JSON list of C-alpha atoms in Angstrom, two decimals:
[
{"chain": "A", "resi": 1, "resn": "GLY", "atom": "CA", "xyz": [0.00, 0.00, 0.00]},
{"chain": "A", "resi": 2, "resn": "ALA", "atom": "CA", "xyz": [0.92, 3.62, 0.46]},
{"chain": "A", "resi": 3, "resn": "THR", "atom": "CA", "xyz": [3.06, 2.80, 3.49]},
{"chain": "A", "resi": 4, "resn": "SER", "atom": "CA", "xyz": [5.28, 0.34, 1.63]},
{"chain": "A", "resi": 5, "resn": "ASP", "atom": "CA", "xyz": [5.56, 2.80, -1.30]},
{"chain": "A", "resi": 6, "resn": "ALA", "atom": "CA", "xyz": [6.68, 5.51, 1.10]},
{"chain": "A", "resi": 7, "resn": "ARG", "atom": "CA", "xyz": [9.22, 3.11, 2.64]},
{"chain": "A", "resi": 8, "resn": "THR", "atom": "CA", "xyz": [10.48, 2.16, -0.81]},
{"chain": "A", "resi": 9, "resn": "VAL", "atom": "CA", "xyz": [10.92, 5.81, -1.78]},
{"chain": "A", "resi": 10, "resn": "GLN", "atom": "CA", "xyz": [12.64, 6.50, 1.54]},
{"chain": "A", "resi": 11, "resn": "ALA", "atom": "CA", "xyz": [14.96, 3.50, 1.08]},
{"chain": "A", "resi": 12, "resn": "ALA", "atom": "CA", "xyz": [15.80, 4.62, -2.47]},
{"chain": "A", "resi": 13, "resn": "ASP", "atom": "CA", "xyz": [16.63, 8.12, -1.20]},
{"chain": "A", "resi": 14, "resn": "ARG", "atom": "CA", "xyz": [18.92, 6.64, 1.46]},
{"chain": "A", "resi": 15, "resn": "VAL", "atom": "CA", "xyz": [20.65, 4.45, -1.11]},
{"chain": "A", "resi": 16, "resn": "ARG", "atom": "CA", "xyz": [21.20, 7.53, -3.33]},
{"chain": "A", "resi": 17, "resn": "GLN", "atom": "CA", "xyz": [22.58, 9.45, -0.34]},
{"chain": "A", "resi": 18, "resn": "LEU", "atom": "CA", "xyz": [24.93, 6.58, 0.54]},
{"chain": "A", "resi": 19, "resn": "ALA", "atom": "CA", "xyz": [26.07, 6.39, -3.10]},
{"chain": "A", "resi": 20, "resn": "ALA", "atom": "CA", "xyz": [26.77, 10.14, -3.09]},
{"chain": "A", "resi": 21, "resn": "VAL", "atom": "CA", "xyz": [28.73, 9.85, 0.18]},
{"chain": "A", "resi": 22, "resn": "ALA", "atom": "CA", "xyz": [30.69, 6.87, -1.21]},
{"chain": "A", "resi": 23, "resn": "GLU", "atom": "CA", "xyz": [31.48, 8.83, -4.39]},
{"chain": "A", "resi": 24, "resn": "VAL", "atom": "CA", "xyz": [32.72, 11.81, -2.39]},
{"chain": "A", "resi": 25, "resn": "ALA", "atom": "CA", "xyz": [34.79, 9.50, -0.17]},
{"chain": "A", "resi": 26, "resn": "LEU", "atom": "CA", "xyz": [36.36, 7.83, -3.22]},
{"chain": "A", "resi": 27, "resn": "ARG", "atom": "CA", "xyz": [37.14, 11.22, -4.80]},
{"chain": "A", "resi": 28, "resn": "LEU", "atom": "CA", "xyz": [38.68, 12.44, -1.54]},
{"chain": "A", "resi": 29, "resn": "GLU", "atom": "CA", "xyz": [40.77, 9.28, -1.31]},
{"chain": "A", "resi": 30, "resn": "GLY", "atom": "CA", "xyz": [41.92, 9.79, -4.90]},
{"chain": "A", "resi": 31, "resn": "MET", "atom": "CA", "xyz": [42.74, 13.44, -4.24]},
{"chain": "A", "resi": 32, "resn": "ARG", "atom": "CA", "xyz": [44.52, 12.51, -1.03]},
{"chain": "A", "resi": 33, "resn": "SER", "atom": "CA", "xyz": [46.79, 10.04, -2.72]},
{"chain": "A", "resi": 34, "resn": "THR", "atom": "CA", "xyz": [47.68, 12.50, -5.48]},
{"chain": "A", "resi": 35, "resn": "ALA", "atom": "CA", "xyz": [47.67, 15.69, -3.42]},
{"chain": "A", "resi": 36, "resn": "SER", "atom": "CA", "xyz": [50.84, 17.36, -2.35]},
{"chain": "A", "resi": 37, "resn": "GLU", "atom": "CA", "xyz": [51.97, 17.54, 1.25]},
{"chain": "A", "resi": 38, "resn": "SER", "atom": "CA", "xyz": [50.57, 21.08, 1.51]},
{"chain": "A", "resi": 39, "resn": "CYS", "atom": "CA", "xyz": [47.07, 19.73, 0.85]},
{"chain": "A", "resi": 40, "resn": "GLY", "atom": "CA", "xyz": [47.53, 17.32, 3.73]},
{"chain": "A", "resi": 41, "resn": "THR", "atom": "CA", "xyz": [48.56, 20.24, 5.90]},
{"chain": "A", "resi": 42, "resn": "VAL", "atom": "CA", "xyz": [45.43, 22.17, 4.89]},
{"chain": "A", "resi": 43, "resn": "VAL", "atom": "CA", "xyz": [43.24, 19.17, 5.70]},
{"chain": "A", "resi": 44, "resn": "GLU", "atom": "CA", "xyz": [44.99, 18.65, 9.03]},
{"chain": "A", "resi": 45, "resn": "GLY", "atom": "CA", "xyz": [44.66, 22.38, 9.73]},
{"chain": "A", "resi": 46, "resn": "THR", "atom": "CA", "xyz": [40.92, 22.10, 9.11]},
{"chain": "A", "resi": 47, "resn": "VAL", "atom": "CA", "xyz": [40.47, 18.99, 11.26]},
{"chain": "A", "resi": 48, "resn": "GLY", "atom": "CA", "xyz": [41.66, 20.75, 14.46]},
{"chain": "A", "resi": 49, "resn": "PRO", "atom": "CA", "xyz": [39.16, 23.63, 14.26]},
{"chain": "A", "resi": 50, "resn": "LEU", "atom": "CA", "xyz": [36.41, 21.15, 13.30]},
{"chain": "A", "resi": 51, "resn": "HIS", "atom": "CA", "xyz": [37.14, 19.12, 16.45]},
{"chain": "A", "resi": 52, "resn": "GLN", "atom": "CA", "xyz": [37.14, 22.34, 18.48]},
{"chain": "A", "resi": 53, "resn": "LEU", "atom": "CA", "xyz": [33.84, 23.36, 16.91]},
{"chain": "A", "resi": 54, "resn": "SER", "atom": "CA", "xyz": [32.39, 19.94, 17.69]},
{"chain": "A", "resi": 55, "resn": "SER", "atom": "CA", "xyz": [33.56, 20.23, 21.30]},
{"chain": "A", "resi": 56, "resn": "ALA", "atom": "CA", "xyz": [32.12, 23.74, 21.55]},
{"chain": "A", "resi": 57, "resn": "VAL", "atom": "CA", "xyz": [28.76, 22.54, 20.22]},
{"chain": "A", "resi": 58, "resn": "ARG", "atom": "CA", "xyz": [28.77, 19.67, 22.71]},
{"chain": "A", "resi": 59, "resn": "LEU", "atom": "CA", "xyz": [29.64, 22.05, 25.59]},
{"chain": "A", "resi": 60, "resn": "HIS", "atom": "CA", "xyz": [26.93, 24.46, 24.46]},
{"chain": "A", "resi": 61, "resn": "SER", "atom": "CA", "xyz": [24.43, 21.60, 24.49]},
{"chain": "A", "resi": 62, "resn": "ILE", "atom": "CA", "xyz": [25.54, 20.59, 28.00]},
{"chain": "A", "resi": 63, "resn": "HIS", "atom": "CA", "xyz": [25.22, 24.19, 29.20]},
{"chain": "A", "resi": 64, "resn": "GLN", "atom": "CA", "xyz": [21.76, 24.53, 27.65]},
{"chain": "A", "resi": 65, "resn": "HIS", "atom": "CA", "xyz": [20.64, 21.33, 29.36]},
{"chain": "A", "resi": 66, "resn": "ALA", "atom": "CA", "xyz": [22.04, 22.54, 32.70]},
{"chain": "A", "resi": 67, "resn": "GLN", "atom": "CA", "xyz": [20.32, 25.90, 32.24]},
{"chain": "A", "resi": 68, "resn": "GLN", "atom": "CA", "xyz": [17.01, 24.17, 31.52]},
{"chain": "A", "resi": 69, "resn": "GLN", "atom": "CA", "xyz": [17.44, 22.07, 34.67]},
{"chain": "A", "resi": 70, "resn": "HIS", "atom": "CA", "xyz": [18.25, 25.18, 36.73]},
{"chain": "A", "resi": 71, "resn": "THR", "atom": "CA", "xyz": [15.22, 26.98, 35.30]},
{"chain": "A", "resi": 72, "resn": "ALA", "atom": "CA", "xyz": [12.98, 24.02, 36.13]},
{"chain": "A", "resi": 73, "resn": "THR", "atom": "CA", "xyz": [14.44, 23.88, 39.66]},
{"chain": "A", "resi": 74, "resn": "LEU", "atom": "CA", "xyz": [13.85, 27.61, 40.15]},
{"chain": "A", "resi": 75, "resn": "GLN", "atom": "CA", "xyz": [10.27, 27.28, 38.94]},
{"chain": "A", "resi": 76, "resn": "ALA", "atom": "CA", "xyz": [9.69, 24.38, 41.33]},
{"chain": "A", "resi": 77, "resn": "MET", "atom": "CA", "xyz": [11.21, 26.38, 44.21]},
{"chain": "A", "resi": 78, "resn": "ARG", "atom": "CA", "xyz": [9.01, 29.39, 43.39]},
{"chain": "A", "resi": 79, "resn": "ALA", "atom": "CA", "xyz": [5.92, 27.18, 43.28]},
{"chain": "A", "resi": 80, "resn": "ALA", "atom": "CA", "xyz": [6.87, 25.60, 46.62]},
{"chain": "A", "resi": 81, "resn": "GLU", "atom": "CA", "xyz": [7.42, 29.07, 48.12]},
{"chain": "A", "resi": 82, "resn": "GLU", "atom": "CA", "xyz": [3.99, 30.20, 46.89]},
{"chain": "A", "resi": 83, "resn": "VAL", "atom": "CA", "xyz": [2.37, 27.11, 48.41]},
{"chain": "A", "resi": 84, "resn": "HIS", "atom": "CA", "xyz": [4.26, 27.73, 51.67]},
{"chain": "A", "resi": 85, "resn": "ASN", "atom": "CA", "xyz": [3.23, 31.40, 51.76]},
{"chain": "A", "resi": 86, "resn": "GLU", "atom": "CA", "xyz": [-0.37, 30.49, 50.98]},
{"chain": "A", "resi": 87, "resn": "ALA", "atom": "CA", "xyz": [-0.36, 27.87, 53.75]},
{"chain": "A", "resi": 88, "resn": "GLN", "atom": "CA", "xyz": [1.07, 30.44, 56.18]},
{"chain": "A", "resi": 89, "resn": "SER", "atom": "CA", "xyz": [-1.61, 32.95, 55.15]},
{"chain": "A", "resi": 90, "resn": "GLU", "atom": "CA", "xyz": [-4.32, 30.33, 55.62]},
{"chain": "A", "resi": 91, "resn": "GLY", "atom": "CA", "xyz": [-2.85, 29.42, 59.02]},
{"chain": "A", "resi": 92, "resn": "ALA", "atom": "CA", "xyz": [-2.78, 33.08, 60.06]},
{"chain": "A", "resi": 93, "resn": "LEU", "atom": "CA", "xyz": [-6.39, 33.54, 58.91]},
{"chain": "A", "resi": 94, "resn": "ARG", "atom": "CA", "xyz": [-7.44, 30.41, 60.78]},
{"chain": "A", "resi": 95, "resn": "ALA", "atom": "CA", "xyz": [-5.70, 31.68, 63.94]},
{"chain": "A", "resi": 96, "resn": "LEU", "atom": "CA", "xyz": [-7.38, 35.08, 63.49]},
{"chain": "A", "resi": 97, "resn": "HIS", "atom": "CA", "xyz": [-10.82, 33.45, 63.17]},
{"chain": "A", "resi": 98, "resn": "GLU", "atom": "CA", "xyz": [-10.14, 31.30, 66.23]},
{"chain": "A", "resi": 99, "resn": "SER", "atom": "CA", "xyz": [-9.08, 34.41, 68.19]},
{"chain": "A", "resi": 100, "resn": "GLU", "atom": "CA", "xyz": [-12.21, 36.27, 67.07]},
{"chain": "A", "resi": 101, "resn": "ALA", "atom": "CA", "xyz": [-14.38, 33.33, 68.15]},
{"chain": "A", "resi": 102, "resn": "ALA", "atom": "CA", "xyz": [-12.64, 33.19, 71.56]},
{"chain": "A", "resi": 103, "resn": "LEU", "atom": "CA", "xyz": [-13.05, 36.97, 71.95]},
{"chain": "A", "resi": 104, "resn": "GLU", "atom": "CA", "xyz": [-16.76, 36.74, 71.10]},
{"chain": "A", "resi": 105, "resn": "GLU", "atom": "CA", "xyz": [-17.17, 33.93, 73.64]},
{"chain": "A", "resi": 106, "resn": "ALA", "atom": "CA", "xyz": [-15.38, 36.00, 76.32]},
{"chain": "A", "resi": 107, "resn": "HIS", "atom": "CA", "xyz": [-17.59, 39.01, 75.47]},
{"chain": "A", "resi": 108, "resn": "VAL", "atom": "CA", "xyz": [-20.77, 36.94, 75.87]},
{"chain": "A", "resi": 109, "resn": "GLU", "atom": "CA", "xyz": [-19.45, 35.62, 79.20]},
{"chain": "A", "resi": 110, "resn": "CYS", "atom": "CA", "xyz": [-18.65, 39.17, 80.40]},
{"chain": "A", "resi": 111, "resn": "VAL", "atom": "CA", "xyz": [-22.13, 40.41, 79.43]},
{"chain": "A", "resi": 112, "resn": "GLY", "atom": "CA", "xyz": [-23.62, 37.47, 81.38]},
{"chain": "A", "resi": 113, "resn": "ARG", "atom": "CA", "xyz": [-21.53, 38.36, 84.45]},
{"chain": "A", "resi": 114, "resn": "LEU", "atom": "CA", "xyz": [-22.58, 42.02, 84.17]},
{"chain": "A", "resi": 115, "resn": "ASP", "atom": "CA", "xyz": [-26.24, 40.97, 84.08]},
{"chain": "A", "resi": 116, "resn": "GLU", "atom": "CA", "xyz": [-25.67, 38.78, 87.16]},
{"chain": "A", "resi": 117, "resn": "GLY", "atom": "CA", "xyz": [-23.93, 41.72, 88.87]},
{"chain": "A", "resi": 118, "resn": "ARG", "atom": "CA", "xyz": [-26.86, 44.03, 88.09]},
{"chain": "A", "resi": 119, "resn": "ARG", "atom": "CA", "xyz": [-29.34, 41.51, 89.51]},
{"chain": "A", "resi": 120, "resn": "ALA", "atom": "CA", "xyz": [-27.18, 41.11, 92.63]},
{"chain": "A", "resi": 121, "resn": "ALA", "atom": "CA", "xyz": [-26.91, 44.92, 93.01]},
{"chain": "A", "resi": 122, "resn": "ALA", "atom": "CA", "xyz": [-30.70, 45.24, 92.70]},
{"chain": "A", "resi": 123, "resn": "GLU", "atom": "CA", "xyz": [-31.10, 42.54, 95.37]},
{"chain": "A", "resi": 124, "resn": "VAL", "atom": "CA", "xyz": [-28.62, 44.35, 97.66]},
{"chain": "A", "resi": 125, "resn": "GLU", "atom": "CA", "xyz": [-30.50, 47.64, 97.18]},
{"chain": "A", "resi": 126, "resn": "ARG", "atom": "CA", "xyz": [-33.81, 45.88, 97.98]},
{"chain": "A", "resi": 127, "resn": "LEU", "atom": "CA", "xyz": [-32.28, 44.30, 101.09]},
{"chain": "A", "resi": 128, "resn": "LEU", "atom": "CA", "xyz": [-30.85, 47.68, 102.15]},
{"chain": "A", "resi": 129, "resn": "ALA", "atom": "CA", "xyz": [-34.23, 49.30, 101.64]},
{"chain": "A", "resi": 130, "resn": "ASP", "atom": "CA", "xyz": [-35.89, 46.52, 103.68]},
{"chain": "A", "resi": 131, "resn": "GLY", "atom": "CA", "xyz": [-33.22, 46.93, 106.35]},
{"chain": "A", "resi": 132, "resn": "SER", "atom": "CA", "xyz": [-33.75, 50.69, 106.47]},
{"chain": "A", "resi": 133, "resn": "ALA", "atom": "CA", "xyz": [-37.51, 50.19, 106.73]},
{"chain": "A", "resi": 134, "resn": "MET", "atom": "CA", "xyz": [-37.02, 47.65, 109.54]},
{"chain": "A", "resi": 135, "resn": "GLY", "atom": "CA", "xyz": [-34.63, 50.05, 111.27]},
{"chain": "A", "resi": 136, "resn": "ALA", "atom": "CA", "xyz": [-37.17, 52.84, 111.04]},
{"chain": "A", "resi": 137, "resn": "GLU", "atom": "CA", "xyz": [-39.89, 50.53, 112.43]},
{"chain": "A", "resi": 138, "resn": "ALA", "atom": "CA", "xyz": [-37.61, 49.44, 115.28]},
{"chain": "A", "resi": 139, "resn": "SER", "atom": "CA", "xyz": [-36.77, 53.05, 116.11]},
{"chain": "A", "resi": 140, "resn": "ALA", "atom": "CA", "xyz": [-40.46, 53.93, 116.09]},
{"chain": "A", "resi": 141, "resn": "LEU", "atom": "CA", "xyz": [-41.25, 51.01, 118.41]},
{"chain": "A", "resi": 142, "resn": "LEU", "atom": "CA", "xyz": [-38.45, 51.97, 120.76]},
{"chain": "A", "resi": 143, "resn": "ASP", "atom": "CA", "xyz": [-39.63, 55.58, 120.79]},
{"chain": "A", "resi": 144, "resn": "GLU", "atom": "CA", "xyz": [-43.13, 54.57, 121.93]}
]
């Protein structure tokens, strides 16, 4: 089908590429055997910089990979810091709500105690009034 046709075309292209590479290699070999010593020097002079370029490309790739890892680590650290800060904020809000609830409870308790105090003060005033009335009656009886 279409898949095997595509594979056949791809295989034919690869065979052509290999043939072209083989032809270039044979020509280079022929030139090398007939070339003067200065040609060999030029080729050797080119090989050194090519190796350096290859090493530089490899180092650049290593540095890029390290930079990507550092960037990913920084992003993870920032995300962790945001989660930590959010958790602290939530903890502080929770503590604030708990404090407000405790304060409200204490307020209700204080209002209750004030009401009890008012009732007790009213009772004391009533007892004092009764005592004064009894004292007045006793004085009147003694005066008679």
